[in-house]
Amino acid sequence: MIINADLHIHSRFSGATSEKMNIETISLEAPRKGVNVVATGDCLHGGWMKEIKQCNVIDDGTFELNGTRFILSTEVEDQRRVHHLLYFPSFSTVEDFKERIKPKSKNLESDGRPNVDMSGEELASIAKDLDILIGAAHAFTPWTAMYAYHDSLRDCYGDLADYVSFVELGLSADTDFADKIKELHRLTFLTNSDCHSPHPVRLAREFNRFEVKDATFDEIKKAILRVDGNKPVLNVGLPPQEGKYHESACISCFTHYTLEEAQRRRWKCSCGKRIKKGVKDRINERADFREPQHPDHRPTYIHLIPLAEIITKAVGQRNPFTQTVNKRWDELVSAFGSEISVLIDVDIEEIARVTAPAITEAIQAFREKKVVIRPGGGGQYGVIELPKEKEMISLSLGPKDKQTSLLEY
Ligand SMILES: [Zn+2]
Ligand SMILES: [Zn+2]
């Protein structure tokens, strides 16, 4: 069977997260985005664990609420400030892992994403002992990520580098960027939302599609390890230009710089503040190949722009959190079952019957890859722009064959 899984979120017990990140809300919102499985995040936190335990038990490592499956996961920050993602086979392994890191952590019970005074290698060694999956979270982000502080997997995970089975690409990178680095070719790429809110522009803005025999931890583990015929079949995510750290830019005034210019200025903006190296520049700096070389196992990557963002632009709202946008989003998702269906699968004529012409045209422009993105950087998300009005009219009258290119997924 085919499942869609968002394997990195944070609960309301992590810093700077929405109060709405409770298990009930997540279980109800995930299917509306088209996602069947969500990794809990924050599973080392006692309060969050209590909520997870309200779910129905499918097996030791799989839980269910309102039809959404959950597997146990957390993110931890190591002594170099690198973030790691971990996936656990059972509650008892979560407890065993906690025991092992307790002496090295001061905020295990107070923050959903704890800091531990350990190296990546030490964490991976415990993970290996306990049969927990581990990999680098948002690997290229200019802070709190593996390639921000290390040049290689071995540099980060030492002798345990071979035990690492995946890296998470993060919002600012995609497969074409990551496959310029040779040491990543053997790894599975994960695309996850890392969301702090269940709003549809956040939850499942990136997700993975896996071929599995059941929506359980064991089957997903096999898909990540690519054994027994299980495997990732699709990575889905934002266009990397939309990510907050795609280009090198000032963290204060958000002026963008080329790598050469930033180096010449010694990473100091004309406003006096710091320029943060973008994911694009970091990858090109670290790249082994000028053009991406994809290994045979690498699935296709589809770029999706959240439907709420497309609606926001189409109806001229300033941000996707308004009632108008919510209402329009709800109308479409209620009619067709999930956001992913609206964005990719449903015939544009069907969509036109349900929503306003401007929204239909904007969805069509997205499908035809006509949406323009002003790249993000320095901590500011990229911004999407719809094609000009004149182009929009010709688009809506254009031939239908182009829009089918995404349907095969
Ligand atoms: Zn993180
Ligand atoms: Zn500046």
PDB file of N, CA and C in Angstrom, residues 337-388:
ATOM      1  N   GLY A 337     -11.878  16.056  -0.486  1.00  0.00           N
ATOM      2  CA  GLY A 337     -11.288  15.104   0.465  1.00  0.00           C
ATOM      3  C   GLY A 337      -9.981  15.522   1.086  1.00  0.00           C
ATOM      4  N   SER A 338      -9.043  16.050   0.288  1.00  0.00           N
ATOM      5  CA  SER A 338      -7.772  16.468   0.887  1.00  0.00           C
ATOM      6  C   SER A 338      -7.107  17.520   0.011  1.00  0.00           C
ATOM      7  N   GLU A 339      -6.174  18.235   0.630  1.00  0.00           N
ATOM      8  CA  GLU A 339      -5.454  19.291  -0.098  1.00  0.00           C
ATOM      9  C   GLU A 339      -4.665  18.735  -1.277  1.00  0.00           C
ATOM     10  N   ILE A 340      -4.029  17.590  -1.063  1.00  0.00           N
ATOM     11  CA  ILE A 340      -3.195  17.023  -2.125  1.00  0.00           C
ATOM     12  C   ILE A 340      -4.047  16.697  -3.364  1.00  0.00           C
ATOM     13  N   SER A 341      -5.292  16.251  -3.147  1.00  0.00           N
ATOM     14  CA  SER A 341      -6.186  15.982  -4.290  1.00  0.00           C
ATOM     15  C   SER A 341      -6.468  17.276  -5.042  1.00  0.00           C
ATOM     16  N   VAL A 342      -6.747  18.340  -4.309  1.00  0.00           N
ATOM     17  CA  VAL A 342      -7.070  19.613  -4.951  1.00  0.00           C
ATOM     18  C   VAL A 342      -5.875  20.116  -5.758  1.00  0.00           C
ATOM     19  N   LEU A 343      -4.686  20.023  -5.174  1.00  0.00           N
ATOM     20  CA  LEU A 343      -3.509  20.570  -5.839  1.00  0.00           C
ATOM     21  C   LEU A 343      -3.115  19.763  -7.067  1.00  0.00           C
ATOM     22  N   ILE A 344      -3.278  18.444  -6.994  1.00  0.00           N
ATOM     23  CA  ILE A 344      -2.692  17.594  -8.032  1.00  0.00           C
ATOM     24  C   ILE A 344      -3.712  16.790  -8.842  1.00  0.00           C
ATOM     25  N   ASP A 345      -4.661  16.165  -8.159  1.00  0.00           N
ATOM     26  CA  ASP A 345      -5.423  15.103  -8.825  1.00  0.00           C
ATOM     27  C   ASP A 345      -6.715  15.531  -9.515  1.00  0.00           C
ATOM     28  N   VAL A 346      -7.469  16.426  -8.883  1.00  0.00           N
ATOM     29  CA  VAL A 346      -8.819  16.708  -9.364  1.00  0.00           C
ATOM     30  C   VAL A 346      -8.783  17.531 -10.662  1.00  0.00           C
ATOM     31  N   ASP A 347      -9.666  17.180 -11.615  1.00  0.00           N
ATOM     32  CA  ASP A 347      -9.772  17.939 -12.865  1.00  0.00           C
ATOM     33  C   ASP A 347     -10.072  19.409 -12.589  1.00  0.00           C
ATOM     34  N   ILE A 348      -9.429  20.274 -13.343  1.00  0.00           N
ATOM     35  CA  ILE A 348      -9.575  21.710 -13.101  1.00  0.00           C
ATOM     36  C   ILE A 348     -11.036  22.160 -13.312  1.00  0.00           C
ATOM     37  N   GLU A 349     -11.768  21.485 -14.209  1.00  0.00           N
ATOM     38  CA  GLU A 349     -13.188  21.830 -14.416  1.00  0.00           C
ATOM     39  C   GLU A 349     -14.003  21.563 -13.144  1.00  0.00           C
ATOM     40  N   GLU A 350     -13.646  20.482 -12.467  1.00  0.00           N
ATOM     41  CA  GLU A 350     -14.334  20.136 -11.210  1.00  0.00           C
ATOM     42  C   GLU A 350     -14.076  21.220 -10.166  1.00  0.00           C
ATOM     43  N   ILE A 351     -12.823  21.660 -10.112  1.00  0.00           N
ATOM     44  CA  ILE A 351     -12.452  22.696  -9.152  1.00  0.00           C
ATOM     45  C   ILE A 351     -13.217  23.982  -9.458  1.00  0.00           C
ATOM     46  N   ALA A 352     -13.325  24.295 -10.738  1.00  0.00           N
ATOM     47  CA  ALA A 352     -14.021  25.519 -11.152  1.00  0.00           C
ATOM     48  C   ALA A 352     -15.476  25.522 -10.689  1.00  0.00           C
ATOM     49  N   ARG A 353     -16.066  24.334 -10.574  1.00  0.00           N
ATOM     50  CA  ARG A 353     -17.466  24.255 -10.143  1.00  0.00           C
ATOM     51  C   ARG A 353     -17.629  24.607  -8.665  1.00  0.00           C
ATOM     52  N   VAL A 354     -16.560  24.471  -7.896  1.00  0.00           N
ATOM     53  CA  VAL A 354     -16.657  24.630  -6.445  1.00  0.00           C
ATOM     54  C   VAL A 354     -16.181  25.994  -5.958  1.00  0.00           C
ATOM     55  N   THR A 355     -15.201  26.571  -6.672  1.00  0.00           N
ATOM     56  CA  THR A 355     -14.559  27.767  -6.129  1.00  0.00           C
ATOM     57  C   THR A 355     -14.581  28.932  -7.123  1.00  0.00           C
ATOM     58  N   ALA A 356     -14.028  30.054  -6.681  1.00  0.00           N
ATOM     59  CA  ALA A 356     -14.017  31.278  -7.498  1.00  0.00           C
ATOM     60  C   ALA A 356     -13.061  31.127  -8.689  1.00  0.00           C
ATOM     61  N   PRO A 357     -13.359  31.809  -9.808  1.00  0.00           N
ATOM     62  CA  PRO A 357     -12.483  31.716 -10.991  1.00  0.00           C
ATOM     63  C   PRO A 357     -11.025  32.079 -10.686  1.00  0.00           C
ATOM     64  N   ALA A 358     -10.808  33.097  -9.859  1.00  0.00           N
ATOM     65  CA  ALA A 358      -9.426  33.513  -9.567  1.00  0.00           C
ATOM     66  C   ALA A 358      -8.652  32.379  -8.877  1.00  0.00           C
ATOM     67  N   ILE A 359      -9.327  31.628  -8.020  1.00  0.00           N
ATOM     68  CA  ILE A 359      -8.660  30.526  -7.312  1.00  0.00           C
ATOM     69  C   ILE A 359      -8.400  29.372  -8.280  1.00  0.00           C
ATOM     70  N   THR A 360      -9.366  29.078  -9.118  1.00  0.00           N
ATOM     71  CA  THR A 360      -9.170  28.029 -10.134  1.00  0.00           C
ATOM     72  C   THR A 360      -7.964  28.361 -11.005  1.00  0.00           C
ATOM     73  N   GLU A 361      -7.904  29.611 -11.453  1.00  0.00           N
ATOM     74  CA  GLU A 361      -6.797  30.023 -12.321  1.00  0.00           C
ATOM     75  C   GLU A 361      -5.460  29.931 -11.599  1.00  0.00           C
ATOM     76  N   ALA A 362      -5.462  30.272 -10.325  1.00  0.00           N
ATOM     77  CA  ALA A 362      -4.218  30.209  -9.560  1.00  0.00           C
ATOM     78  C   ALA A 362      -3.760  28.755  -9.385  1.00  0.00           C
ATOM     79  N   ILE A 363      -4.707  27.844  -9.154  1.00  0.00           N
ATOM     80  CA  ILE A 363      -4.344  26.424  -9.023  1.00  0.00           C
ATOM     81  C   ILE A 363      -3.795  25.908 -10.357  1.00  0.00           C
ATOM     82  N   GLN A 364      -4.425  26.341 -11.444  1.00  0.00           N
ATOM     83  CA  GLN A 364      -3.934  25.940 -12.764  1.00  0.00           C
ATOM     84  C   GLN A 364      -2.528  26.485 -13.014  1.00  0.00           C
ATOM     85  N   ALA A 365      -2.301  27.726 -12.632  1.00  0.00           N
ATOM     86  CA  ALA A 365      -0.971  28.324 -12.813  1.00  0.00           C
ATOM     87  C   ALA A 365       0.076  27.540 -12.023  1.00  0.00           C
ATOM     88  N   PHE A 366      -0.308  27.114 -10.817  1.00  0.00           N
ATOM     89  CA  PHE A 366       0.605  26.299 -10.021  1.00  0.00           C
ATOM     90  C   PHE A 366       0.923  24.991 -10.740  1.00  0.00           C
ATOM     91  N   ARG A 367      -0.120  24.331 -11.250  1.00  0.00           N
ATOM     92  CA  ARG A 367       0.085  23.040 -11.925  1.00  0.00           C
ATOM     93  C   ARG A 367       0.971  23.184 -13.157  1.00  0.00           C
ATOM     94  N   GLU A 368       0.886  24.329 -13.783  1.00  0.00           N
ATOM     95  CA  GLU A 368       1.686  24.550 -14.991  1.00  0.00           C
ATOM     96  C   GLU A 368       3.033  25.192 -14.674  1.00  0.00           C
ATOM     97  N   LYS A 369       3.349  25.218 -13.379  1.00  0.00           N
ATOM     98  CA  LYS A 369       4.631  25.765 -12.923  1.00  0.00           C
ATOM     99  C   LYS A 369       4.826  27.219 -13.360  1.00  0.00           C
ATOM    100  N   LYS A 370       3.739  27.981 -13.346  1.00  0.00           N
ATOM    101  CA  LYS A 370       3.812  29.384 -13.753  1.00  0.00           C
ATOM    102  C   LYS A 370       3.891  30.317 -12.547  1.00  0.00           C
ATOM    103  N   VAL A 371       3.824  29.755 -11.349  1.00  0.00           N
ATOM    104  CA  VAL A 371       3.904  30.600 -10.162  1.00  0.00           C
ATOM    105  C   VAL A 371       5.363  31.011  -9.957  1.00  0.00           C
ATOM    106  N   VAL A 372       5.570  32.289  -9.732  1.00  0.00           N
ATOM    107  CA  VAL A 372       6.931  32.812  -9.569  1.00  0.00           C
ATOM    108  C   VAL A 372       7.260  32.890  -8.078  1.00  0.00           C
ATOM    109  N   ILE A 373       8.491  32.551  -7.728  1.00  0.00           N
ATOM    110  CA  ILE A 373       8.864  32.609  -6.310  1.00  0.00           C
ATOM    111  C   ILE A 373      10.038  33.553  -6.116  1.00  0.00           C
ATOM    112  N   ARG A 374       9.847  34.519  -5.209  1.00  0.00           N
ATOM    113  CA  ARG A 374      10.977  35.350  -4.804  1.00  0.00           C
ATOM    114  C   ARG A 374      11.664  34.628  -3.650  1.00  0.00           C
ATOM    115  N   PRO A 375      12.929  34.245  -3.808  1.00  0.00           N
ATOM    116  CA  PRO A 375      13.573  33.353  -2.842  1.00  0.00           C
ATOM    117  C   PRO A 375      13.639  33.915  -1.426  1.00  0.00           C
ATOM    118  N   GLY A 376      13.576  33.006  -0.448  1.00  0.00           N
ATOM    119  CA  GLY A 376      13.745  33.362   0.951  1.00  0.00           C
ATOM    120  C   GLY A 376      15.218  33.411   1.326  1.00  0.00           C
ATOM    121  N   GLY A 377      15.503  33.956   2.525  1.00  0.00           N
ATOM    122  CA  GLY A 377      16.876  34.020   3.012  1.00  0.00           C
ATOM    123  C   GLY A 377      16.949  34.780   4.321  1.00  0.00           C
ATOM    124  N   GLY A 378      17.970  34.491   5.117  1.00  0.00           N
ATOM    125  CA  GLY A 378      18.179  35.223   6.365  1.00  0.00           C
ATOM    126  C   GLY A 378      17.093  34.986   7.407  1.00  0.00           C
ATOM    127  N   GLY A 379      16.243  33.961   7.199  1.00  0.00           N
ATOM    128  CA  GLY A 379      15.171  33.673   8.155  1.00  0.00           C
ATOM    129  C   GLY A 379      13.812  34.145   7.675  1.00  0.00           C
ATOM    130  N   GLN A 380      13.760  34.680   6.465  1.00  0.00           N
ATOM    131  CA  GLN A 380      12.493  35.159   5.906  1.00  0.00           C
ATOM    132  C   GLN A 380      12.072  34.186   4.784  1.00  0.00           C
ATOM    133  N   TYR A 381      10.810  33.710   4.870  1.00  0.00           N
ATOM    134  CA  TYR A 381      10.318  32.790   3.843  1.00  0.00           C
ATOM    135  C   TYR A 381      10.318  33.453   2.469  1.00  0.00           C
ATOM    136  N   GLY A 382      10.450  32.642   1.420  1.00  0.00           N
ATOM    137  CA  GLY A 382      10.263  33.136   0.064  1.00  0.00           C
ATOM    138  C   GLY A 382       8.811  33.534  -0.141  1.00  0.00           C
ATOM    139  N   VAL A 383       8.557  34.314  -1.193  1.00  0.00           N
ATOM    140  CA  VAL A 383       7.204  34.802  -1.439  1.00  0.00           C
ATOM    141  C   VAL A 383       6.768  34.347  -2.828  1.00  0.00           C
ATOM    142  N   ILE A 384       5.513  33.869  -2.926  1.00  0.00           N
ATOM    143  CA  ILE A 384       5.051  33.457  -4.249  1.00  0.00           C
ATOM    144  C   ILE A 384       4.292  34.591  -4.927  1.00  0.00           C
ATOM    145  N   GLU A 385       4.366  34.599  -6.255  1.00  0.00           N
ATOM    146  CA  GLU A 385       3.619  35.572  -7.037  1.00  0.00           C
ATOM    147  C   GLU A 385       2.947  34.863  -8.181  1.00  0.00           C
ATOM    148  N   LEU A 386       1.678  35.203  -8.397  1.00  0.00           N
ATOM    149  CA  LEU A 386       0.956  34.618  -9.518  1.00  0.00           C
ATOM    150  C   LEU A 386       1.374  35.315 -10.797  1.00  0.00           C
ATOM    151  N   PRO A 387       1.263  34.611 -11.927  1.00  0.00           N
ATOM    152  CA  PRO A 387       1.582  35.280 -13.191  1.00  0.00           C
ATOM    153  C   PRO A 387       0.652  36.472 -13.413  1.00  0.00           C
ATOM    154  N   LYS A 388       1.090  37.399 -14.258  1.00  0.00           N
ATOM    155  CA  LYS A 388       0.305  38.625 -14.501  1.00  0.00           C
ATOM    156  C   LYS A 388      -1.061  38.302 -15.067  1.00  0.00           C
TER     157      LYS A 388
END
